[in-house]
mmCIF file of N, CA and C in Angstrom:
data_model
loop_
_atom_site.group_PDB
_atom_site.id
_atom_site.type_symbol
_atom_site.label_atom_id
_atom_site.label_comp_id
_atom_site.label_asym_id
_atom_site.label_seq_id
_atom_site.Cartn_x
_atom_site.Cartn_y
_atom_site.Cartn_z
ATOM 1 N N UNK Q 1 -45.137 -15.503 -33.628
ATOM 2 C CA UNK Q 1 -46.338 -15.382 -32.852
ATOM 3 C C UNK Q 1 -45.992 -15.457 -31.378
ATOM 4 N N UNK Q 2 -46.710 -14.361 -30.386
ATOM 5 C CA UNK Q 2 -46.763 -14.390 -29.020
ATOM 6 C C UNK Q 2 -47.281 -15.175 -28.209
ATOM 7 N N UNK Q 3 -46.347 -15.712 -27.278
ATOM 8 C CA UNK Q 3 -47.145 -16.769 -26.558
ATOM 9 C C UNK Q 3 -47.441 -15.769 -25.001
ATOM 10 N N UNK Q 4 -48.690 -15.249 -24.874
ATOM 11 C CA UNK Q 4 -48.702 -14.681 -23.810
ATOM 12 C C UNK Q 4 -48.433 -13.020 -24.192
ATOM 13 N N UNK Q 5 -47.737 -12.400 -23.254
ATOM 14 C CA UNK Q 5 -47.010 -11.820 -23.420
ATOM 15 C C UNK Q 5 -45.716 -11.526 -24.101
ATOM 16 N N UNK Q 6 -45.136 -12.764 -24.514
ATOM 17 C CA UNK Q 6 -43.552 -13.177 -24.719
ATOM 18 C C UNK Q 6 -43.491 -13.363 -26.477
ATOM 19 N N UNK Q 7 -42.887 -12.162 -26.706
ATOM 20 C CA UNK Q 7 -42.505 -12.373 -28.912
ATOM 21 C C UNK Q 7 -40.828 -12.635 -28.676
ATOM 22 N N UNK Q 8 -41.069 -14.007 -28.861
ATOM 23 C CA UNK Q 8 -39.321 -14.658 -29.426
ATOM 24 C C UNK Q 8 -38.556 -13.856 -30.506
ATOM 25 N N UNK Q 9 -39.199 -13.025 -31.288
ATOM 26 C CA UNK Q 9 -38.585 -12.162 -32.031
ATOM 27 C C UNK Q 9 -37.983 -11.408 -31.595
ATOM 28 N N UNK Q 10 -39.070 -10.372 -30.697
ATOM 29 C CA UNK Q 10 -38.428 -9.095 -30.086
ATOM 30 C C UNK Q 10 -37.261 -8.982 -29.329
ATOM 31 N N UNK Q 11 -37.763 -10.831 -28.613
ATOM 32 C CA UNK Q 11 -36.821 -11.054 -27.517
ATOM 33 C C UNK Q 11 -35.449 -11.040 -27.573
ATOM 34 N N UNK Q 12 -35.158 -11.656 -29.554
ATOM 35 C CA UNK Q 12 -33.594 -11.897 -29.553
ATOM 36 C C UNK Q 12 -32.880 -10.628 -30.331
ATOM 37 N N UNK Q 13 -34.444 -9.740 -30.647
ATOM 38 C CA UNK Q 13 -33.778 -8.402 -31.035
ATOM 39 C C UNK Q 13 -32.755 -7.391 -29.764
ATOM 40 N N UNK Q 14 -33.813 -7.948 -28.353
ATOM 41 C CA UNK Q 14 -33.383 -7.154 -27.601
ATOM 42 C C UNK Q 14 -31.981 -7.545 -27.237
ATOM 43 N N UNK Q 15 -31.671 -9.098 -27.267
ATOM 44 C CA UNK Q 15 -30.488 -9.622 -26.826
ATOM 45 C C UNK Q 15 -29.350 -8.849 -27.506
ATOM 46 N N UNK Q 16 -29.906 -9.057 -28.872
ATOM 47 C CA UNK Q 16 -28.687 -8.665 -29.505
ATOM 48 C C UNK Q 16 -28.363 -7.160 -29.786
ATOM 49 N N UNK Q 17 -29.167 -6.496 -29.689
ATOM 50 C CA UNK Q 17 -29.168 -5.257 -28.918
ATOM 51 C C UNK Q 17 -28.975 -4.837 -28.220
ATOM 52 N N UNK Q 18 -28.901 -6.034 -26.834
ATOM 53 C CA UNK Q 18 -27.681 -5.571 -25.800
ATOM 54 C C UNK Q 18 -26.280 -6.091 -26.115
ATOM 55 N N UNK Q 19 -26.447 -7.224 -26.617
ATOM 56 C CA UNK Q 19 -24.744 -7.155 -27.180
ATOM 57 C C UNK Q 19 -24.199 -6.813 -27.856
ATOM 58 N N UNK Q 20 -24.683 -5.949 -28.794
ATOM 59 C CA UNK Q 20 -23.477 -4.482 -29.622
ATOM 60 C C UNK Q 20 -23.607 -3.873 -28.857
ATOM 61 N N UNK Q 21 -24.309 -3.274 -28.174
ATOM 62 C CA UNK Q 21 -24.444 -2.499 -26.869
ATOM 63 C C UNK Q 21 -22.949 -2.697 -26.003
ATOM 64 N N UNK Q 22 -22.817 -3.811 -25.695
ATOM 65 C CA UNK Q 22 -21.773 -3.998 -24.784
ATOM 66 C C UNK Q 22 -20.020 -4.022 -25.955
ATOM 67 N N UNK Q 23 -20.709 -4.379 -26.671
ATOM 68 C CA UNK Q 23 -19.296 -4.733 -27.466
ATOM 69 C C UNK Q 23 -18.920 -2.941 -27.584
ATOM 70 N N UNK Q 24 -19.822 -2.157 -27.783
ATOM 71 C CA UNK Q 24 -19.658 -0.996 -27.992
ATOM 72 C C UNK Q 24 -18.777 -0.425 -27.191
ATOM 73 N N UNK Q 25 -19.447 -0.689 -25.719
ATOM 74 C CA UNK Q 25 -18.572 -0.112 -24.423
ATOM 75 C C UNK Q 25 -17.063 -1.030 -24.112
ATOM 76 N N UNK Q 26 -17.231 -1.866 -24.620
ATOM 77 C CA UNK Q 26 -15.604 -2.345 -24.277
ATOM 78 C C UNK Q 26 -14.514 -1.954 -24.606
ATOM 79 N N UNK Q 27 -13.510 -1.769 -24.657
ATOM 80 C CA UNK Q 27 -12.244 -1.322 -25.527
ATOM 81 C C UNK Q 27 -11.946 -1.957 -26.568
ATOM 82 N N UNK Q 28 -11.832 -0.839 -28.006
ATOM 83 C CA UNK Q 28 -11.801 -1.714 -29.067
ATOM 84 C C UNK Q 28 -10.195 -2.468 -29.225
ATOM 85 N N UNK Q 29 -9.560 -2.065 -28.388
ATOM 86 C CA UNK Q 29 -8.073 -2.944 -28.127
ATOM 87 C C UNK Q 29 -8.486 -4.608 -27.898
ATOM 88 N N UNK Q 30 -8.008 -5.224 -28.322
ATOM 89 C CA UNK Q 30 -8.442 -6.630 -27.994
ATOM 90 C C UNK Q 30 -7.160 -7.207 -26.867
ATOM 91 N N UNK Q 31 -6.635 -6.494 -26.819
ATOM 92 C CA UNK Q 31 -5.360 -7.112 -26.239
ATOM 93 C C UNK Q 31 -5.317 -6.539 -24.633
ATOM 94 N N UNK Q 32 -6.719 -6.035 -24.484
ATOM 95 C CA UNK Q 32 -6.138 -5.209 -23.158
ATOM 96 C C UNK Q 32 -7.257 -6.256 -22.401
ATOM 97 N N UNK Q 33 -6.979 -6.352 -20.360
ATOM 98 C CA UNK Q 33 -6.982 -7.476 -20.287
ATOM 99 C C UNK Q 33 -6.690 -6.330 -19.155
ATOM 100 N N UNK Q 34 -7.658 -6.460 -18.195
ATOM 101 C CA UNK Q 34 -8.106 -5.673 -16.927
ATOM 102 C C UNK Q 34 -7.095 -5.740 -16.315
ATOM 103 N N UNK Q 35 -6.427 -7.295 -16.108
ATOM 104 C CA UNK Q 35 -5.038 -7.976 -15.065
ATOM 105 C C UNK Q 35 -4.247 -7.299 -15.194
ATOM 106 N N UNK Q 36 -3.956 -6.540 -16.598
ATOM 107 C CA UNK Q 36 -2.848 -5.944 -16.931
ATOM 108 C C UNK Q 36 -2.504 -4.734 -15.934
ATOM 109 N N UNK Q 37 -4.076 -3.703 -15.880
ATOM 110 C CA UNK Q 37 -3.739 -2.762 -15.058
ATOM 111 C C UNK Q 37 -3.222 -2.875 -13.273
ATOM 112 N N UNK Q 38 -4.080 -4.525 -13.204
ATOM 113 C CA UNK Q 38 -3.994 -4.970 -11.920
ATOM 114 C C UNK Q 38 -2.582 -4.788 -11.594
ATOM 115 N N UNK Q 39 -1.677 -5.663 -12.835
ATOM 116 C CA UNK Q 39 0.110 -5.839 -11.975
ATOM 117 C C UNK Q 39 0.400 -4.869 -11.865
ATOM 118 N N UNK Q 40 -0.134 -3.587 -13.008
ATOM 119 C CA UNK Q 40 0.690 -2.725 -12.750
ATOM 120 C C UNK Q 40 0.958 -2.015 -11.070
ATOM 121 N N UNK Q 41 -0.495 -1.753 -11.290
ATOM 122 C CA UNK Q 41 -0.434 -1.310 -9.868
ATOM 123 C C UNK Q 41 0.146 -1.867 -8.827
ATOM 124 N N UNK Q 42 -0.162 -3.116 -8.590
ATOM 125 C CA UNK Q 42 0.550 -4.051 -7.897
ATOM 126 C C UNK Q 42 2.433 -3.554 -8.131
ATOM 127 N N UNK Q 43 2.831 -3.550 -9.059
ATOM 128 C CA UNK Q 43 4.377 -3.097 -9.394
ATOM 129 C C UNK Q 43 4.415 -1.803 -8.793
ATOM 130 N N UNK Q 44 3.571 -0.737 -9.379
ATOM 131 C CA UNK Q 44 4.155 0.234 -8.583
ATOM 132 C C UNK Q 44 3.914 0.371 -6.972
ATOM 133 N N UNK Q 45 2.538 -0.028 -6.850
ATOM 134 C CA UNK Q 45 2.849 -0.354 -5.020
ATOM 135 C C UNK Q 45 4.417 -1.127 -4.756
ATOM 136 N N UNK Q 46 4.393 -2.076 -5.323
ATOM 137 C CA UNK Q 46 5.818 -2.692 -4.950
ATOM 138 C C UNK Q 46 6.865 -1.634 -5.005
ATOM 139 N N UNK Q 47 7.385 -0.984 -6.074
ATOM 140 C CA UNK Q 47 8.069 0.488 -6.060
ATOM 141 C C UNK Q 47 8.394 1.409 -4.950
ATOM 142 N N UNK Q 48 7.121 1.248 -4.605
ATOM 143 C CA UNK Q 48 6.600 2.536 -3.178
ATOM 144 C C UNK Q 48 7.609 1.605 -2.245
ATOM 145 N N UNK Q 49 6.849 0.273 -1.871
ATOM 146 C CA UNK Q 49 7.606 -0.076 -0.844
ATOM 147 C C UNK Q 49 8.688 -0.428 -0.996
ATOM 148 N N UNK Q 50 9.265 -0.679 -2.255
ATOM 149 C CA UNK Q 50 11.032 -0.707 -1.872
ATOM 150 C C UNK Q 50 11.263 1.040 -1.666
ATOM 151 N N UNK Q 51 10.566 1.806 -2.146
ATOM 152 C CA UNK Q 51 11.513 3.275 -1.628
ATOM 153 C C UNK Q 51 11.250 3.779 -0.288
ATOM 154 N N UNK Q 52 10.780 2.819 0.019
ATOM 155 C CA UNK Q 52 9.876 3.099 1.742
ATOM 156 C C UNK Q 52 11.012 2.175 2.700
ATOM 157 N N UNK Q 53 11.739 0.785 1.673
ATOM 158 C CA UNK Q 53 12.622 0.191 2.862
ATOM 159 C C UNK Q 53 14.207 0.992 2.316
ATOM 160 N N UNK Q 54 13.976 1.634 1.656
ATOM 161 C CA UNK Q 54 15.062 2.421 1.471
ATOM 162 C C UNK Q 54 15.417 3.375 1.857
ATOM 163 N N UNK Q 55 14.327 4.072 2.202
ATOM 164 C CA UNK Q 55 13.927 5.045 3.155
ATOM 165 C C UNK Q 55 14.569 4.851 4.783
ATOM 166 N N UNK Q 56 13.603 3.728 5.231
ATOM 167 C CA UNK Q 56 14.134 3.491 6.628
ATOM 168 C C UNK Q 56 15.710 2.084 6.345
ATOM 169 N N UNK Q 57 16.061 1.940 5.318
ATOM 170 C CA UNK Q 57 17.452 1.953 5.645
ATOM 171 C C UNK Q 57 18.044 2.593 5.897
ATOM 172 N N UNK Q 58 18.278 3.919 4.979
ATOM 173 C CA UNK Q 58 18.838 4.985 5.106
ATOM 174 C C UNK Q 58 18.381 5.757 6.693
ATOM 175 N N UNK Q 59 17.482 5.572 6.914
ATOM 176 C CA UNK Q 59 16.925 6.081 8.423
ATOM 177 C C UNK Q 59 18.248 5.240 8.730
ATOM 178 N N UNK Q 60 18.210 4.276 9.336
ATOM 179 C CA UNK Q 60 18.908 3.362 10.526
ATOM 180 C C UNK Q 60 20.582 3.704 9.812
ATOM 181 N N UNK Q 61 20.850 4.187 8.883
ATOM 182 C CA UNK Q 61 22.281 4.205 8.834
ATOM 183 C C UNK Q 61 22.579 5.496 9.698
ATOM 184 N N UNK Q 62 21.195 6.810 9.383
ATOM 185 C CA UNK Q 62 21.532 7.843 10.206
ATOM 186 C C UNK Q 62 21.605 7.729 11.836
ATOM 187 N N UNK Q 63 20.560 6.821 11.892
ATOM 188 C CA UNK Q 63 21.107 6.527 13.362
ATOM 189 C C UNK Q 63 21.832 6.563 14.038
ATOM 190 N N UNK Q 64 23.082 5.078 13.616
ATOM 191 C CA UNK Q 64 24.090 5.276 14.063
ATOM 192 C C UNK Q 64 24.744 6.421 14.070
ATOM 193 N N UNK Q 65 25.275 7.139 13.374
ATOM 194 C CA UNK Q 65 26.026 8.337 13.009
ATOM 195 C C UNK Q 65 25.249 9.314 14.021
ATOM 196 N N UNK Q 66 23.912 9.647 14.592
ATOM 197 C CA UNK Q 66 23.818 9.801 15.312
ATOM 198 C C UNK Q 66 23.891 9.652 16.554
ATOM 199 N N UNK Q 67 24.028 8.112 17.158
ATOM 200 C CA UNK Q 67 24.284 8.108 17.951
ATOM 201 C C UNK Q 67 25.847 8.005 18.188
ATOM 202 N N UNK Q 68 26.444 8.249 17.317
ATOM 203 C CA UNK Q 68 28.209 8.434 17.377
ATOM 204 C C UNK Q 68 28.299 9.864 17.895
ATOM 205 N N UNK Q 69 27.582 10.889 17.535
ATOM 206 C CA UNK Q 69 27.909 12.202 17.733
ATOM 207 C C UNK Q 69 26.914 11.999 19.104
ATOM 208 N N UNK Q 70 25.928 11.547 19.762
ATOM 209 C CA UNK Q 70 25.561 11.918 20.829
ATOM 210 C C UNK Q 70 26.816 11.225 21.936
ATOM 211 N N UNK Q 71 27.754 10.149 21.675
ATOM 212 C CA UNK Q 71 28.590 9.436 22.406
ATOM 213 C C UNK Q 71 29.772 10.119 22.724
ATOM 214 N N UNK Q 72 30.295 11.146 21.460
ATOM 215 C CA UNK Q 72 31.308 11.765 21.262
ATOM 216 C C UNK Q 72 30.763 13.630 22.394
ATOM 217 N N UNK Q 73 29.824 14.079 22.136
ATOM 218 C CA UNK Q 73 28.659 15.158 22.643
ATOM 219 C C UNK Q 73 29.154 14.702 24.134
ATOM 220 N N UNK Q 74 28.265 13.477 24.700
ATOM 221 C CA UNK Q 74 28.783 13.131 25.822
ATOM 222 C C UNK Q 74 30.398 12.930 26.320
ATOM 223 N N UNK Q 75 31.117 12.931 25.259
ATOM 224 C CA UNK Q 75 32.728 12.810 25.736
ATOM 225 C C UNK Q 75 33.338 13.851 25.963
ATOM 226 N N UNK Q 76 32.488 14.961 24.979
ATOM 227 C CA UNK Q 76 32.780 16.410 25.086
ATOM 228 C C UNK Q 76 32.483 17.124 26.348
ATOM 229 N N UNK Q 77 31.110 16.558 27.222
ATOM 230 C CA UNK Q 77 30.912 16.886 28.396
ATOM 231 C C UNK Q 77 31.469 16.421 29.512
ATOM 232 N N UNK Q 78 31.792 14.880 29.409
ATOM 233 C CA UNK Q 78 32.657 15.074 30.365
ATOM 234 C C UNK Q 78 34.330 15.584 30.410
ATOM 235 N N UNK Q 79 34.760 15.723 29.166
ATOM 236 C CA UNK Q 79 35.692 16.580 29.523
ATOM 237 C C UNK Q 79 35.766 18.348 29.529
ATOM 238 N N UNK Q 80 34.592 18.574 29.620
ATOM 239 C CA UNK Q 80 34.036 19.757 29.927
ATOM 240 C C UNK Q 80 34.115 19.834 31.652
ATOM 241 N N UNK Q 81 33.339 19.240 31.963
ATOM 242 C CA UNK Q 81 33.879 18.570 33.495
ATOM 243 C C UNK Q 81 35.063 18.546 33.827
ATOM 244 N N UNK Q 82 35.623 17.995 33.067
ATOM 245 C CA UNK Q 82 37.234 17.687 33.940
ATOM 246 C C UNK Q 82 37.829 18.985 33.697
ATOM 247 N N UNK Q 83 37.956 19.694 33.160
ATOM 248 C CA UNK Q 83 38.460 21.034 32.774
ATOM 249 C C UNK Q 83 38.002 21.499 33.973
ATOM 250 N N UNK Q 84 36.682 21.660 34.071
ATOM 251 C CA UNK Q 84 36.285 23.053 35.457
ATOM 252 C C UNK Q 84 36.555 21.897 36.318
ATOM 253 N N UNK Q 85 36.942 20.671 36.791
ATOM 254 C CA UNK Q 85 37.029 20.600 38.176
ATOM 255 C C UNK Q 85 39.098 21.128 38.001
ATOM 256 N N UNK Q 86 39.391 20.537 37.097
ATOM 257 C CA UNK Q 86 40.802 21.025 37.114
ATOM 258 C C UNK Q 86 40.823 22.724 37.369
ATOM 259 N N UNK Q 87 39.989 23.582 36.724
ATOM 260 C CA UNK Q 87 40.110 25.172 37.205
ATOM 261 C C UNK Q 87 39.831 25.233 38.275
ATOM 262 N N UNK Q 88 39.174 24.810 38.641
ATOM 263 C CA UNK Q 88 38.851 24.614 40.271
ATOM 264 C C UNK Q 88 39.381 24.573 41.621
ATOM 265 N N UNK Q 89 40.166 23.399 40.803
ATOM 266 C CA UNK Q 89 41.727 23.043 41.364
ATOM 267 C C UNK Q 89 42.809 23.899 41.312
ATOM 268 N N UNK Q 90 42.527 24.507 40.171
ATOM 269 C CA UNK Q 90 43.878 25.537 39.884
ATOM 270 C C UNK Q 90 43.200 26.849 40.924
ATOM 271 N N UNK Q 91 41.845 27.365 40.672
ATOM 272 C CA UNK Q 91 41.797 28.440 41.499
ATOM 273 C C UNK Q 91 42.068 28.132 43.006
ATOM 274 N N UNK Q 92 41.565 27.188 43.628
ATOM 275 C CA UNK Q 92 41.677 27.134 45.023
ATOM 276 C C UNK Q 92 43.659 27.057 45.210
ATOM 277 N N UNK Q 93 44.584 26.166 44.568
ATOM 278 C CA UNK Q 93 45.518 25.936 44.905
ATOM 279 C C UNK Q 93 46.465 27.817 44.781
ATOM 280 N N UNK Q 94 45.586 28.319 43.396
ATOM 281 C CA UNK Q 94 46.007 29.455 43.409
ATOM 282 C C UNK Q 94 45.976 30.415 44.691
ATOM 283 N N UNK Q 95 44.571 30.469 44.969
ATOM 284 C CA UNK Q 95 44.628 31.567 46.633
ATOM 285 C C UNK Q 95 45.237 30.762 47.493
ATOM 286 N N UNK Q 96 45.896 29.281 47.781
ATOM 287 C CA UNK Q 96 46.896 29.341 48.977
ATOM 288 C C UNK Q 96 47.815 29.858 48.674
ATOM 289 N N UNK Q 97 48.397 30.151 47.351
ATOM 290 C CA UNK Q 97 49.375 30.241 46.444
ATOM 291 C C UNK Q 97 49.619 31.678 47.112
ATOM 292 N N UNK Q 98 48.770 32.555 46.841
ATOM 293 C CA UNK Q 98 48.261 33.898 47.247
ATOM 294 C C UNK Q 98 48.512 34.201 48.534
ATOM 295 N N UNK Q 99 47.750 33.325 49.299
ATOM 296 C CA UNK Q 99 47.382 33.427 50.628
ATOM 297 C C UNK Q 99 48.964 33.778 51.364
ATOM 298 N N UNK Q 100 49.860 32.814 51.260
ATOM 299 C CA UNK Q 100 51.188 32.099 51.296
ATOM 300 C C UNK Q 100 52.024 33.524 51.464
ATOM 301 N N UNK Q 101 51.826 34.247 50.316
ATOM 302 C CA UNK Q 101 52.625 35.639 49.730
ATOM 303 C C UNK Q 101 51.937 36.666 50.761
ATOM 304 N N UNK Q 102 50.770 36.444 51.243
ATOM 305 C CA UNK Q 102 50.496 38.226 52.118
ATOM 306 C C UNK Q 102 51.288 38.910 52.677
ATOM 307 N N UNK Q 103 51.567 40.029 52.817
ATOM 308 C CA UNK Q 103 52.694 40.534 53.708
ATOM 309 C C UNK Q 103 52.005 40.457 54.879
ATOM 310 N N UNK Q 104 52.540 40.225 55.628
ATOM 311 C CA UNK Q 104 52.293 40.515 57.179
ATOM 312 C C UNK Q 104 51.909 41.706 58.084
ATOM 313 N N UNK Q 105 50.706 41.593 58.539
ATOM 314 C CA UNK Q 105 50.266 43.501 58.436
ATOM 315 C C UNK Q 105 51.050 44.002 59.848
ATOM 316 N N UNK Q 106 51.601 45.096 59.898
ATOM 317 C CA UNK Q 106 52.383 45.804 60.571
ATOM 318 C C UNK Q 106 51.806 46.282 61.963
ATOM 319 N N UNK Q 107 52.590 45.670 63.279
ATOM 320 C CA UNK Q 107 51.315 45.957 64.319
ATOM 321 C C UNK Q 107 51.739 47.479 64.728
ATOM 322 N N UNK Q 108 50.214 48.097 64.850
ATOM 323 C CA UNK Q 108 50.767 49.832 65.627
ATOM 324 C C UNK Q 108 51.117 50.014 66.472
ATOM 325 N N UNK Q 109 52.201 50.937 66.488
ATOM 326 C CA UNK Q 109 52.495 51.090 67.612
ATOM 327 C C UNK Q 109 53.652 50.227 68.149
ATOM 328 N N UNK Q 110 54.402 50.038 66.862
ATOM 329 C CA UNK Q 110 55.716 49.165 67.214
ATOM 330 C C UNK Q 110 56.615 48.765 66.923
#
């Protein structure tokens, strides 16, 4: 019997009508356990970031090696330098060299 509005019958029909309801929607796995998907993810984020400090390890090893060839690049230039000031040297010492040898031009008329 209703008190009011309210049938205690209906009421625990509806309950339990929502709870096969729900049991329905759950996974019939009993063993699965939301957390589970949590670590995973959590693991493979972890994954990511070790291939991310592996990543910029490998960055910083190229580094160096780069900056070996920009040190060596620069060694190459300055002895790029020293070469042309040495041609330099060689051309100018060459035309006194030259200069030295002219014959002597012949005056007219004599």
């Amino acid at each position: 019997m209703g008190i009011g509005n309210w049938d205690a019958s209906s009421s625990e029909a509806q309950v339990s009508g929502l709870e096969s309801q729900r049991s329905r929607s759950e996974p019939q796995n009993s063993s699965y356990k939301p957390e589970q998907s949590h670590f995973k993810l959590n693991s493979s984020h972890l994954k990511l970031e070790q291939s991310h400090l592996k990543l910029e390890q490998s960055h910083l090893k190229l580094e160096p090696s780069h900056l070996k060839l920009e040190q060596s690049h620069l060694k190459l230039d300055s002895s790029h330098l020293n070469l042309d000031s040495s041609l330099l040297n060689l051309d100018s010492s060459f035309s006194n060299y030259n200069s030295s040898f002219l014959p002597v031009p012949l005056r007219e008329g004599g």
